[in-house]
Amino acid sequence: DVVLGDAAHGSRGIAVGFGRHATPSCDAFSAEGVSGYLVGIEGLPGGLVGWNDAGLVVVAGRGAGVAGSLPLTSAVERLARCRTLSDAGRLAATLAPIGGSVIVAVDGAIGLIDGHGRMVDGGTVACDCGALAALVKVAGNAAGHVDLNRLLSATTGAGVRDGLSATATWLAAGAAEGATVSFAGGPRGSWLPSPAATMLAAAWQTTAAAQTASTQTSTVAEVTGRFGLALADLAPAVPSRNLAGERMFVLVGTDSAGRALAAEIVSRLTARACEAIELPLTSSADVLAGIAAAEAQGPVRHLIVAAPWSAGEDWVTARESAVNAGYFACQRFLAARARAGDSSRSTLTAVTGLGGDFGLGGAIGSVVGGAYAGLCKNVAREYPEVQIRVVDFASAAPVADVATRVIAEVESAGPVEVGWQGASRKTVIALAGVPRAAAPLAGLARGSVWLVTGGARGVTAACARALGAKHGLNLVLVGSTRPLPIQELWLTLDEAGLKALKGQVMLDAKARGGDPRRAWRDVEKSIEIASGLAKFRAAGVTARYEACDLADGAAVRQLVGRIEREVGPIRGIVHGAGWESACKFEKKTAEGLEATLGPKCIGLEHVVAAIDPRHLESVVAFGSTSGRLGGLGQADYSLANDMLAKIVGRLRSGRRSLRATVFHWHAWDEVGMASRPESRFVLEQFGMKFMPLAEGVGRFMTEIEAGLPEAEVLVTEPVFCLDTLSATVSHAPAAAPATPAGSCGSLVAAVEKAGRVTNVAMVLDPTTDRFLLEHLQHGRPLLPAVMGAELLAQATIAAGVCERVEEIRDFIVERPIGFPTDQSREVRVEIEAGASGAVTARGWATVRGGAGRDGEVPRVHVAATVITGATEPIAARLDDMLFPWNPMVYQDDGPMWHGPSFRTLSGLFLDRSGGWGRLTAPNADTVAEPRGAAGWTIPAAMLDGAIVGCAVYSFVLCGKRVEVPVRFDRLRVVGRAATGEKCTMRLFFRSQDPQQTAYDFVIFGVDGRPLVAVDGLHLAVLSPERRGPA
């Protein structure tokens, strides 16, 4: 798939997708007076893409070829030697017939060559891309076009490129933000050599200059992307927790299936020597009393909420037992763990019956499962030290299988959402893409009646106004406010006039003995409703306003009956009603939960049940990203929004078979709950971008006019979806493979035993070793500190002391190992076994003699204690990051320079505790070139990226301190990342003095399993005397 130019935004560039499993090669050529590069696929002659130093780019198209013709790849190879479009056109005529179409570009102009060798003017845009191509799904816009601006942007494109690399092998280059850029990626990481990338980028120099000259007229990129939901495979659950001796609450349903599941769970816990405490979910008071009684006998660190799996369909009347009791049980449990200080040893697991796919397939047993899924995603953010999991099954899954897999999930790490379909372990991911076309909605016919909940103001009103204006609909707006009579003059008041009116209203209320604030709030809402209705009239939309409490079923039935009699049959619903008040979970109340569920979930159930099913065709519901991704301080709101999504999903597949979609909306600009000053301030501090009103309305209209093809649509910034896009990465073995004791890793040159001491020699070459060529201090190679630890690990194994190194303690860089010249340096590692499996390892190298001394003197440069036995598991759990990644930009002009192999850190988010980093695992053999990574223990490039993240914290938040690593207290390596796997570092700031800063960090795999932990990393301020390496 190929895109040249960008029709939507007028940029110039190229993007080529080769497919997920392609392994492209890139070879240099020099012929006929030009030099360039040719990208091909192993096993095929010629190439698929080529470019040269004249600025000409050639790409194989997807057009049909001519029988008996020159292979398309060979034609690309020949045409890549041309200098101009004219040259390429003349050569193509002599090469014909050709086995396909070819696209040629130079200086922004495009030529299209068909199989007969005929070239036609391609204008400034060429797109030869399948509708389902990864380029469209990940880097596409709402219109289904590849947006090169998003893909190529240095500031905002990192997330798009990471997402694309998770699904395809690709390259892209062009002019972006006034500069020429080029990128390449794929599941195996970056693959395009630096010189080739530089030449490809240079082909768009003319366009970059033109962009710089017209910056002020550039188009503003969309803030959000449109994502559908899908399932991705997860690695098998790997036990990392022992439940023996623990105590666990099991909250069970009172139905027969619930009791059967409880019996199976208790049986398995008993077999593990874990005490199970059964509590039936009958009422909040009963379950809280049971929790208090059990806690009085000792801490209970684990909770399974099993009741949702077998919950009934009629949750509205049974919500005290179905929803409220479990909600407040979780609240009490988590508060107890926080008080006891044992959160890191605790787990909370909910069991749901949404089909094993969280309702995506429509086989939803009970929408109560959605409530607990939303709750779990929220509390996972508020209580990051507790392992939170929601495990989904089909409601008809065998009880024994459900129980076995639930206990396995409690014992293992993983994402918050885990679904089981048969023997397959899944999670939910977000996939970028435009809506699939479905049959048009008949209910959009002019004059059709639509009921709109959420009032005449805010987000819902803006969307409904656009829908009504375009399709000539008759709208009935339903809100909770009963408007007061207002004076028409009030609608035209400016800020000063409204302030004066507010004062008068509040004084009058006080004089009457009323509540002044409430009096003004009622008047203010009445003004907003009247103003909103005036906007509908101005847009030519027929609309009337009705007040109704949607949580009152009788009131809803009465209202709907009156509308159907007076206005006509209701064809569609836009359900935007909602209520939200953020605070910590521990402070949430029963009144707040009821106020949240009432308009959003109970209200929709009442409205749909009241409308004549013979006429109702479609439902569009407004949810929130807090339901899909979790929020902060929004436990009840997250619960209600994900429950709303499952109510909508059930409407699609149940006896109603409605066209129904829920939008998981991003924070809106200008209107909506997130635009309130108190909410906006907090979100802006963390770098969240607000979705413009016009952008959100456009996405709403696009989905409806596509026929509402999907049950759930996520609209948010692409950076919020990076974690899920890479969930299909296959995993490497859990730990580094054992090396027979005495075997030599690729760094080892010689081994010599001398009594109790073994000397292991290693020769480092600054002209060939990639880990030196791509790690420079002031322009000269410097051995990375993490490579110093690798030297000691390989030497310990080569000395025959052990087969695998999983832990290193008290590592210190006494002197940096630098290379002032291109001469190789020998490092001699001295290994001396001690007691209790501890090995002393010292790395010696010669240094120039000091004052008054000639020649070279051996000195210890690195030293550590290597632990030869198995290390203890890493108990840390990855807590969720609330806000998106800030792109990491490696500096090319600083004292430390990292080459491509070491640039594993792509994103950072920092806060006072420390922060999070996004790391991509490189191919270990690439970092180890030309030796290869045989016998290597430490993921050096990933560890180096994590250390860079800590150094960025020191620079950004600690007064622009430039620091380098000098020691760490403890390193544990318990797992390995697959090449290309998207990993997350969680760093913690420990302490700081004028000379050093201390950090801890843990690196987690894509599924949340801990891989590497470093305790007590010490970074020292880079002083002037360190400017010359030793």
mmCIF file of C-alpha atoms in Angstrom, residues 170-487:
data_model
loop_
_atom_site.group_PDB
_atom_site.id
_atom_site.type_symbol
_atom_site.label_atom_id
_atom_site.label_comp_id
_atom_site.label_asym_id
_atom_site.label_seq_id
_atom_site.Cartn_x
_atom_site.Cartn_y
_atom_site.Cartn_z
ATOM 1 C CA TRP A 170 6.314 0.470 6.927
ATOM 2 C CA LEU A 171 8.354 3.471 5.897
ATOM 3 C CA ALA A 172 7.397 7.115 5.575
ATOM 4 C CA ALA A 173 9.194 10.308 4.626
ATOM 5 C CA GLY A 174 8.414 13.820 3.547
ATOM 6 C CA ALA A 175 8.139 17.412 4.647
ATOM 7 C CA ALA A 176 6.545 18.051 8.034
ATOM 8 C CA GLU A 177 6.488 21.275 10.035
ATOM 9 C CA GLY A 178 9.026 22.875 7.706
ATOM 10 C CA ALA A 179 11.621 20.068 7.947
ATOM 11 C CA THR A 180 12.404 16.904 6.014
ATOM 12 C CA VAL A 181 11.948 13.688 7.974
ATOM 13 C CA SER A 182 11.932 9.951 7.422
ATOM 14 C CA PHE A 183 10.877 7.041 9.586
ATOM 15 C CA ALA A 184 10.567 3.283 9.318
ATOM 16 C CA GLY A 185 9.220 0.674 11.684
ATOM 17 C CA GLY A 186 7.378 -2.543 12.201
ATOM 18 C CA PRO A 187 6.854 -5.301 14.763
ATOM 19 C CA ARG A 188 10.600 -5.986 14.647
ATOM 20 C CA GLY A 189 11.590 -2.354 15.158
ATOM 21 C CA SER A 190 13.278 0.167 12.906
ATOM 22 C CA TRP A 191 14.914 -1.405 9.866
ATOM 23 C CA LEU A 192 15.963 1.426 7.508
ATOM 24 C CA PRO A 193 19.705 2.307 7.610
ATOM 25 C CA SER A 194 20.450 5.893 8.623
ATOM 26 C CA PRO A 195 22.112 6.952 5.334
ATOM 27 C CA ALA A 196 19.164 5.611 3.339
ATOM 28 C CA ALA A 197 16.689 7.420 5.578
ATOM 29 C CA THR A 198 18.605 10.690 5.215
ATOM 30 C CA MET A 199 18.604 10.465 1.407
ATOM 31 C CA LEU A 200 14.897 9.601 1.309
ATOM 32 C CA ALA A 201 14.021 12.592 3.487
ATOM 33 C CA ALA A 202 16.098 14.899 1.263
ATOM 34 C CA ALA A 203 13.755 14.204 -1.657
ATOM 35 C CA TRP A 204 11.246 16.613 -0.064
ATOM 36 C CA GLN A 205 13.559 19.573 0.606
ATOM 37 C CA THR A 206 11.683 21.832 -1.821
ATOM 38 C CA THR A 207 8.374 21.067 -0.140
ATOM 39 C CA ALA A 208 9.816 21.712 3.324
ATOM 40 C CA ALA A 209 10.947 25.150 2.250
ATOM 41 C CA ALA A 210 7.490 25.910 0.884
ATOM 42 C CA GLN A 211 5.893 24.779 4.149
ATOM 43 C CA THR A 212 8.121 27.095 6.148
ATOM 44 C CA ALA A 213 7.095 30.022 3.951
ATOM 45 C CA SER A 214 3.373 29.377 4.508
ATOM 46 C CA THR A 215 3.241 28.183 8.110
ATOM 47 C CA GLN A 216 0.577 30.675 9.026
ATOM 48 C CA THR A 217 -1.925 29.077 6.629
ATOM 49 C CA SER A 218 -1.384 25.470 7.725
ATOM 50 C CA THR A 219 -4.347 23.324 8.670
ATOM 51 C CA VAL A 220 -4.875 22.436 12.321
ATOM 52 C CA ALA A 221 -4.766 18.654 12.792
ATOM 53 C CA GLU A 222 -7.633 16.864 14.489
ATOM 54 C CA VAL A 223 -7.155 16.236 18.186
ATOM 55 C CA THR A 224 -8.876 12.858 18.331
ATOM 56 C CA GLY A 225 -8.985 9.624 16.422
ATOM 57 C CA ARG A 226 -11.891 7.254 15.861
ATOM 58 C CA PHE A 227 -11.346 3.738 17.235
ATOM 59 C CA GLY A 228 -13.359 0.566 17.122
ATOM 60 C CA LEU A 229 -12.911 -2.204 19.679
ATOM 61 C CA ALA A 230 -11.598 -5.708 19.033
ATOM 62 C CA LEU A 231 -10.015 -8.637 20.847
ATOM 63 C CA ALA A 232 -6.329 -9.497 20.940
ATOM 64 C CA ASP A 233 -4.630 -12.651 22.145
ATOM 65 C CA LEU A 234 -2.852 -12.649 25.486
ATOM 66 C CA ALA A 235 -0.004 -14.861 26.570
ATOM 67 C CA PRO A 236 -0.961 -17.693 28.945
ATOM 68 C CA ALA A 237 -1.318 -16.698 32.587
ATOM 69 C CA VAL A 238 1.954 -17.285 34.472
ATOM 70 C CA PRO A 239 1.574 -17.725 38.266
ATOM 71 C CA SER A 240 3.452 -15.068 40.238
ATOM 72 C CA ARG A 241 1.537 -15.167 43.549
ATOM 73 C CA ASN A 242 1.175 -17.841 46.227
ATOM 74 C CA LEU A 243 -2.214 -17.866 47.958
ATOM 75 C CA ALA A 244 -1.207 -20.333 50.694
ATOM 76 C CA GLY A 245 -1.963 -18.879 54.111
ATOM 77 C CA GLU A 246 -3.990 -15.997 52.652
ATOM 78 C CA ARG A 247 -7.634 -15.096 53.334
ATOM 79 C CA MET A 248 -10.081 -14.175 50.559
ATOM 80 C CA PHE A 249 -13.599 -12.743 50.353
ATOM 81 C CA VAL A 250 -15.819 -14.413 47.740
ATOM 82 C CA LEU A 251 -18.936 -12.339 47.034
ATOM 83 C CA VAL A 252 -21.487 -14.691 45.520
ATOM 84 C CA GLY A 253 -24.867 -14.510 43.865
ATOM 85 C CA THR A 254 -27.877 -16.088 45.539
ATOM 86 C CA ASP A 255 -29.082 -17.822 42.352
ATOM 87 C CA SER A 256 -28.286 -21.483 41.665
ATOM 88 C CA ALA A 257 -25.552 -20.728 39.113
ATOM 89 C CA GLY A 258 -23.954 -18.228 41.498
ATOM 90 C CA ARG A 259 -23.948 -20.753 44.340
ATOM 91 C CA ALA A 260 -22.427 -23.408 42.072
ATOM 92 C CA LEU A 261 -19.630 -21.058 41.006
ATOM 93 C CA ALA A 262 -18.963 -20.105 44.621
ATOM 94 C CA ALA A 263 -18.624 -23.767 45.592
ATOM 95 C CA GLU A 264 -16.079 -24.372 42.819
ATOM 96 C CA ILE A 265 -14.037 -21.269 43.719
ATOM 97 C CA VAL A 266 -14.017 -22.144 47.437
ATOM 98 C CA SER A 267 -12.925 -25.707 46.637
ATOM 99 C CA ARG A 268 -9.926 -24.482 44.648
ATOM 100 C CA LEU A 269 -8.945 -21.941 47.288
ATOM 101 C CA THR A 270 -9.133 -24.591 50.015
ATOM 102 C CA ALA A 271 -6.837 -26.823 47.965
ATOM 103 C CA ARG A 272 -4.329 -23.951 47.973
ATOM 104 C CA ALA A 273 -4.534 -23.562 51.758
ATOM 105 C CA CYS A 274 -6.321 -20.240 51.298
ATOM 106 C CA GLU A 275 -9.214 -19.431 53.633
ATOM 107 C CA ALA A 276 -12.342 -18.500 51.645
ATOM 108 C CA ILE A 277 -14.946 -16.259 53.279
ATOM 109 C CA GLU A 278 -18.274 -16.452 51.396
ATOM 110 C CA LEU A 279 -20.532 -13.424 51.530
ATOM 111 C CA PRO A 280 -23.837 -13.449 49.606
ATOM 112 C CA LEU A 281 -24.590 -10.190 47.798
ATOM 113 C CA THR A 282 -28.014 -9.420 49.217
ATOM 114 C CA SER A 283 -27.664 -5.831 50.431
ATOM 115 C CA SER A 284 -24.957 -3.266 51.113
ATOM 116 C CA ALA A 285 -25.576 -3.407 54.849
ATOM 117 C CA ASP A 286 -25.258 -7.202 55.024
ATOM 118 C CA VAL A 287 -22.080 -7.464 52.981
ATOM 119 C CA LEU A 288 -20.388 -4.589 54.814
ATOM 120 C CA ALA A 289 -21.212 -6.213 58.130
ATOM 121 C CA GLY A 290 -19.678 -9.453 56.870
ATOM 122 C CA ILE A 291 -16.503 -7.675 55.769
ATOM 123 C CA ALA A 292 -16.161 -5.916 59.108
ATOM 124 C CA ALA A 293 -16.593 -9.177 61.033
ATOM 125 C CA ALA A 294 -13.950 -10.971 58.952
ATOM 126 C CA GLU A 295 -11.461 -8.097 59.168
ATOM 127 C CA ALA A 296 -11.829 -8.136 62.952
ATOM 128 C CA GLN A 297 -10.286 -11.623 62.870
ATOM 129 C CA GLY A 298 -7.313 -10.507 60.757
ATOM 130 C CA PRO A 299 -6.508 -8.931 57.393
ATOM 131 C CA VAL A 300 -8.267 -10.247 54.290
ATOM 132 C CA ARG A 301 -6.101 -9.210 51.338
ATOM 133 C CA HIS A 302 -8.055 -10.678 48.443
ATOM 134 C CA LEU A 303 -11.568 -10.163 47.071
ATOM 135 C CA ILE A 304 -13.427 -11.969 44.285
ATOM 136 C CA VAL A 305 -16.757 -10.494 43.216
ATOM 137 C CA ALA A 306 -18.267 -13.549 41.521
ATOM 138 C CA ALA A 307 -21.931 -12.523 41.554
ATOM 139 C CA PRO A 308 -21.986 -10.487 38.274
ATOM 140 C CA TRP A 309 -21.322 -13.640 36.204
ATOM 141 C CA SER A 310 -24.781 -15.001 36.997
ATOM 142 C CA ALA A 311 -26.699 -11.749 37.562
ATOM 143 C CA GLY A 312 -30.215 -11.509 36.173
ATOM 144 C CA GLU A 313 -31.461 -9.301 33.363
ATOM 145 C CA ASP A 314 -33.742 -7.149 35.518
ATOM 146 C CA TRP A 315 -30.993 -5.234 37.235
ATOM 147 C CA VAL A 316 -32.957 -1.994 37.716
ATOM 148 C CA THR A 317 -35.284 -3.305 40.424
ATOM 149 C CA ALA A 318 -32.533 -5.558 41.838
ATOM 150 C CA ARG A 319 -29.750 -2.968 41.750
ATOM 151 C CA GLU A 320 -29.243 -2.897 45.520
ATOM 152 C CA SER A 321 -27.932 -6.479 45.414
ATOM 153 C CA ALA A 322 -26.750 -6.550 41.780
ATOM 154 C CA VAL A 323 -24.718 -3.312 41.775
ATOM 155 C CA ASN A 324 -24.751 -1.319 45.015
ATOM 156 C CA ALA A 325 -23.722 -4.078 47.426
ATOM 157 C CA GLY A 326 -20.693 -5.092 45.369
ATOM 158 C CA TYR A 327 -19.731 -1.462 44.731
ATOM 159 C CA PHE A 328 -19.591 -0.596 48.422
ATOM 160 C CA ALA A 329 -17.948 -3.920 49.282
ATOM 161 C CA CYS A 330 -15.102 -2.971 46.923
ATOM 162 C CA GLN A 331 -14.968 0.481 48.508
ATOM 163 C CA ARG A 332 -14.707 -0.927 52.040
ATOM 164 C CA PHE A 333 -12.154 -3.564 50.983
ATOM 165 C CA LEU A 334 -9.827 -1.087 49.253
ATOM 166 C CA ALA A 335 -10.060 1.397 52.119
ATOM 167 C CA ALA A 336 -9.070 -1.373 54.533
ATOM 168 C CA ARG A 337 -6.082 -2.322 52.426
ATOM 169 C CA ALA A 338 -4.929 1.288 52.271
ATOM 170 C CA ARG A 339 -5.175 1.608 56.054
ATOM 171 C CA ALA A 340 -3.351 -1.671 56.609
ATOM 172 C CA GLY A 341 -0.578 -0.732 54.206
ATOM 173 C CA ASP A 342 -0.736 -4.092 52.407
ATOM 174 C CA SER A 343 -2.112 -2.902 49.058
ATOM 175 C CA SER A 344 0.858 -4.245 47.096
ATOM 176 C CA ARG A 345 0.028 -7.766 48.351
ATOM 177 C CA SER A 346 -3.698 -7.498 47.611
ATOM 178 C CA THR A 347 -5.982 -8.381 44.714
ATOM 179 C CA LEU A 348 -9.508 -7.478 43.632
ATOM 180 C CA THR A 349 -11.091 -9.604 40.904
ATOM 181 C CA ALA A 350 -14.561 -9.338 39.367
ATOM 182 C CA VAL A 351 -16.143 -12.143 37.331
ATOM 183 C CA THR A 352 -18.541 -11.122 34.553
ATOM 184 C CA GLY A 353 -20.758 -12.855 32.005
ATOM 185 C CA LEU A 354 -20.545 -10.579 28.968
ATOM 186 C CA GLY A 355 -19.638 -13.350 26.529
ATOM 187 C CA GLY A 356 -15.904 -13.700 27.105
ATOM 188 C CA ASP A 357 -15.377 -10.690 24.835
ATOM 189 C CA PHE A 358 -16.772 -7.963 27.100
ATOM 190 C CA GLY A 359 -19.929 -7.771 25.042
ATOM 191 C CA LEU A 360 -18.325 -7.027 21.669
ATOM 192 C CA GLY A 361 -20.074 -9.990 20.078
ATOM 193 C CA GLY A 362 -23.446 -9.088 21.567
ATOM 194 C CA ALA A 363 -23.890 -12.285 23.640
ATOM 195 C CA ILE A 364 -24.341 -10.319 26.865
ATOM 196 C CA GLY A 365 -25.628 -12.363 29.784
ATOM 197 C CA SER A 366 -26.192 -9.422 32.121
ATOM 198 C CA VAL A 367 -25.274 -5.761 31.706
ATOM 199 C CA VAL A 368 -24.256 -5.790 35.388
ATOM 200 C CA GLY A 369 -20.916 -7.109 34.112
ATOM 201 C CA GLY A 370 -20.364 -3.782 32.382
ATOM 202 C CA ALA A 371 -20.815 -1.984 35.703
ATOM 203 C CA TYR A 372 -18.051 -4.020 37.338
ATOM 204 C CA ALA A 373 -15.774 -3.747 34.286
ATOM 205 C CA GLY A 374 -16.035 0.044 34.427
ATOM 206 C CA LEU A 375 -15.521 0.068 38.195
ATOM 207 C CA CYS A 376 -12.413 -2.114 37.972
ATOM 208 C CA LYS A 377 -10.816 0.051 35.282
ATOM 209 C CA ASN A 378 -11.344 3.106 37.462
ATOM 210 C CA VAL A 379 -10.109 1.720 40.777
ATOM 211 C CA ALA A 380 -7.063 0.283 39.006
ATOM 212 C CA ARG A 381 -6.034 3.918 38.511
ATOM 213 C CA GLU A 382 -6.916 5.059 42.029
ATOM 214 C CA TYR A 383 -5.300 2.064 43.757
ATOM 215 C CA PRO A 384 -2.321 1.267 41.511
ATOM 216 C CA GLU A 385 -0.599 -0.986 44.045
ATOM 217 C CA VAL A 386 -3.534 -3.412 44.190
ATOM 218 C CA GLN A 387 -3.811 -5.989 41.404
ATOM 219 C CA ILE A 388 -7.211 -5.248 39.838
ATOM 220 C CA ARG A 389 -8.722 -7.645 37.306
ATOM 221 C CA VAL A 390 -12.102 -8.168 35.655
ATOM 222 C CA VAL A 391 -12.389 -11.619 34.065
ATOM 223 C CA ASP A 392 -15.127 -12.156 31.501
ATOM 224 C CA PHE A 393 -16.740 -15.413 30.372
ATOM 225 C CA ALA A 394 -19.760 -16.544 28.438
ATOM 226 C CA SER A 395 -22.720 -16.855 30.790
ATOM 227 C CA ALA A 396 -23.032 -20.502 29.721
ATOM 228 C CA ALA A 397 -19.356 -21.372 30.315
ATOM 229 C CA PRO A 398 -18.785 -24.505 32.452
ATOM 230 C CA VAL A 399 -18.663 -23.496 36.115
ATOM 231 C CA ALA A 400 -15.541 -25.560 36.771
ATOM 232 C CA ASP A 401 -13.651 -23.836 33.942
ATOM 233 C CA VAL A 402 -14.716 -20.416 35.174
ATOM 234 C CA ALA A 403 -13.497 -21.144 38.698
ATOM 235 C CA THR A 404 -10.158 -22.571 37.538
ATOM 236 C CA ARG A 405 -9.388 -19.609 35.309
ATOM 237 C CA VAL A 406 -10.492 -17.013 37.845
ATOM 238 C CA ILE A 407 -8.059 -18.384 40.416
ATOM 239 C CA ALA A 408 -5.316 -18.481 37.746
ATOM 240 C CA GLU A 409 -5.947 -14.784 37.046
ATOM 241 C CA VAL A 410 -5.726 -13.936 40.745
ATOM 242 C CA GLU A 411 -2.357 -15.675 40.872
ATOM 243 C CA SER A 412 -0.885 -14.019 37.747
ATOM 244 C CA ALA A 413 -0.100 -10.609 36.279
ATOM 245 C CA GLY A 414 -1.931 -9.134 33.321
ATOM 246 C CA PRO A 415 -4.092 -6.263 32.081
ATOM 247 C CA VAL A 416 -7.234 -5.180 33.931
ATOM 248 C CA GLU A 417 -9.569 -6.683 31.292
ATOM 249 C CA VAL A 418 -9.101 -10.397 30.537
ATOM 250 C CA GLY A 419 -11.668 -12.390 28.587
ATOM 251 C CA TRP A 420 -11.806 -16.147 28.155
ATOM 252 C CA GLN A 421 -13.338 -17.678 25.035
ATOM 253 C CA GLY A 422 -12.949 -21.401 25.421
ATOM 254 C CA ALA A 423 -9.237 -21.930 26.105
ATOM 255 C CA SER A 424 -8.202 -18.609 24.543
ATOM 256 C CA ARG A 425 -7.136 -15.716 26.786
ATOM 257 C CA LYS A 426 -8.007 -12.316 25.313
ATOM 258 C CA THR A 427 -8.044 -8.619 26.059
ATOM 259 C CA VAL A 428 -9.835 -5.670 24.470
ATOM 260 C CA ILE A 429 -7.869 -3.365 22.186
ATOM 261 C CA ALA A 430 -8.672 -0.198 20.270
ATOM 262 C CA LEU A 431 -8.198 -0.195 16.494
ATOM 263 C CA ALA A 432 -8.148 3.047 14.535
ATOM 264 C CA GLY A 433 -10.361 3.152 11.477
ATOM 265 C CA VAL A 434 -13.290 4.767 9.732
ATOM 266 C CA PRO A 435 -16.811 3.379 10.269
ATOM 267 C CA ARG A 436 -17.853 0.501 8.069
ATOM 268 C CA ALA A 437 -20.699 1.417 5.747
ATOM 269 C CA ALA A 438 -24.082 -0.013 6.776
ATOM 270 C CA ALA A 439 -27.553 0.430 5.343
ATOM 271 C CA PRO A 440 -28.823 4.021 5.755
ATOM 272 C CA LEU A 441 -31.109 4.747 8.685
ATOM 273 C CA ALA A 442 -34.714 5.039 7.606
ATOM 274 C CA GLY A 443 -35.292 7.181 10.671
ATOM 275 C CA LEU A 444 -33.297 10.022 9.104
ATOM 276 C CA ALA A 445 -36.157 10.722 6.729
ATOM 277 C CA ARG A 446 -37.319 14.339 6.865
ATOM 278 C CA GLY A 447 -39.943 14.935 9.559
ATOM 279 C CA SER A 448 -38.963 11.879 11.645
ATOM 280 C CA VAL A 449 -39.279 12.326 15.409
ATOM 281 C CA TRP A 450 -36.192 11.832 17.593
ATOM 282 C CA LEU A 451 -36.100 12.020 21.380
ATOM 283 C CA VAL A 452 -32.987 13.711 22.760
ATOM 284 C CA THR A 453 -32.142 13.339 26.451
ATOM 285 C CA GLY A 454 -29.705 15.677 28.115
ATOM 286 C CA GLY A 455 -31.557 18.953 27.723
ATOM 287 C CA ALA A 456 -31.299 21.890 25.380
ATOM 288 C CA ARG A 457 -27.723 22.786 26.293
ATOM 289 C CA GLY A 458 -24.234 21.348 26.146
ATOM 290 C CA VAL A 459 -22.693 18.596 24.028
ATOM 291 C CA THR A 460 -25.911 16.703 23.301
ATOM 292 C CA ALA A 461 -27.735 19.826 22.147
ATOM 293 C CA ALA A 462 -24.907 20.765 19.775
ATOM 294 C CA CYS A 463 -24.965 17.307 18.174
ATOM 295 C CA ALA A 464 -28.754 17.169 17.994
ATOM 296 C CA ARG A 465 -28.908 20.625 16.401
ATOM 297 C CA ALA A 466 -26.546 19.539 13.626
ATOM 298 C CA LEU A 467 -28.474 16.307 13.063
ATOM 299 C CA GLY A 468 -31.854 18.039 12.998
ATOM 300 C CA ALA A 469 -30.681 20.816 10.691
ATOM 301 C CA LYS A 470 -29.188 18.492 8.085
ATOM 302 C CA HIS A 471 -31.972 15.908 7.986
ATOM 303 C CA GLY A 472 -35.027 18.011 8.852
ATOM 304 C CA LEU A 473 -35.880 16.066 11.998
ATOM 305 C CA ASN A 474 -38.493 16.932 14.592
ATOM 306 C CA LEU A 475 -36.730 16.881 17.968
ATOM 307 C CA VAL A 476 -38.053 16.528 21.496
ATOM 308 C CA LEU A 477 -35.428 17.642 24.017
ATOM 309 C CA VAL A 478 -35.761 16.101 27.475
ATOM 310 C CA GLY A 479 -33.954 17.506 30.519
ATOM 311 C CA SER A 480 -34.203 17.296 34.282
ATOM 312 C CA THR A 481 -34.667 21.045 34.784
ATOM 313 C CA ARG A 482 -38.164 22.534 34.882
ATOM 314 C CA PRO A 483 -37.441 25.974 33.426
ATOM 315 C CA LEU A 484 -38.697 29.100 35.156
ATOM 316 C CA PRO A 485 -40.356 31.947 33.253
ATOM 317 C CA ILE A 486 -37.618 34.356 32.174
ATOM 318 C CA GLN A 487 -37.553 37.783 30.626
#
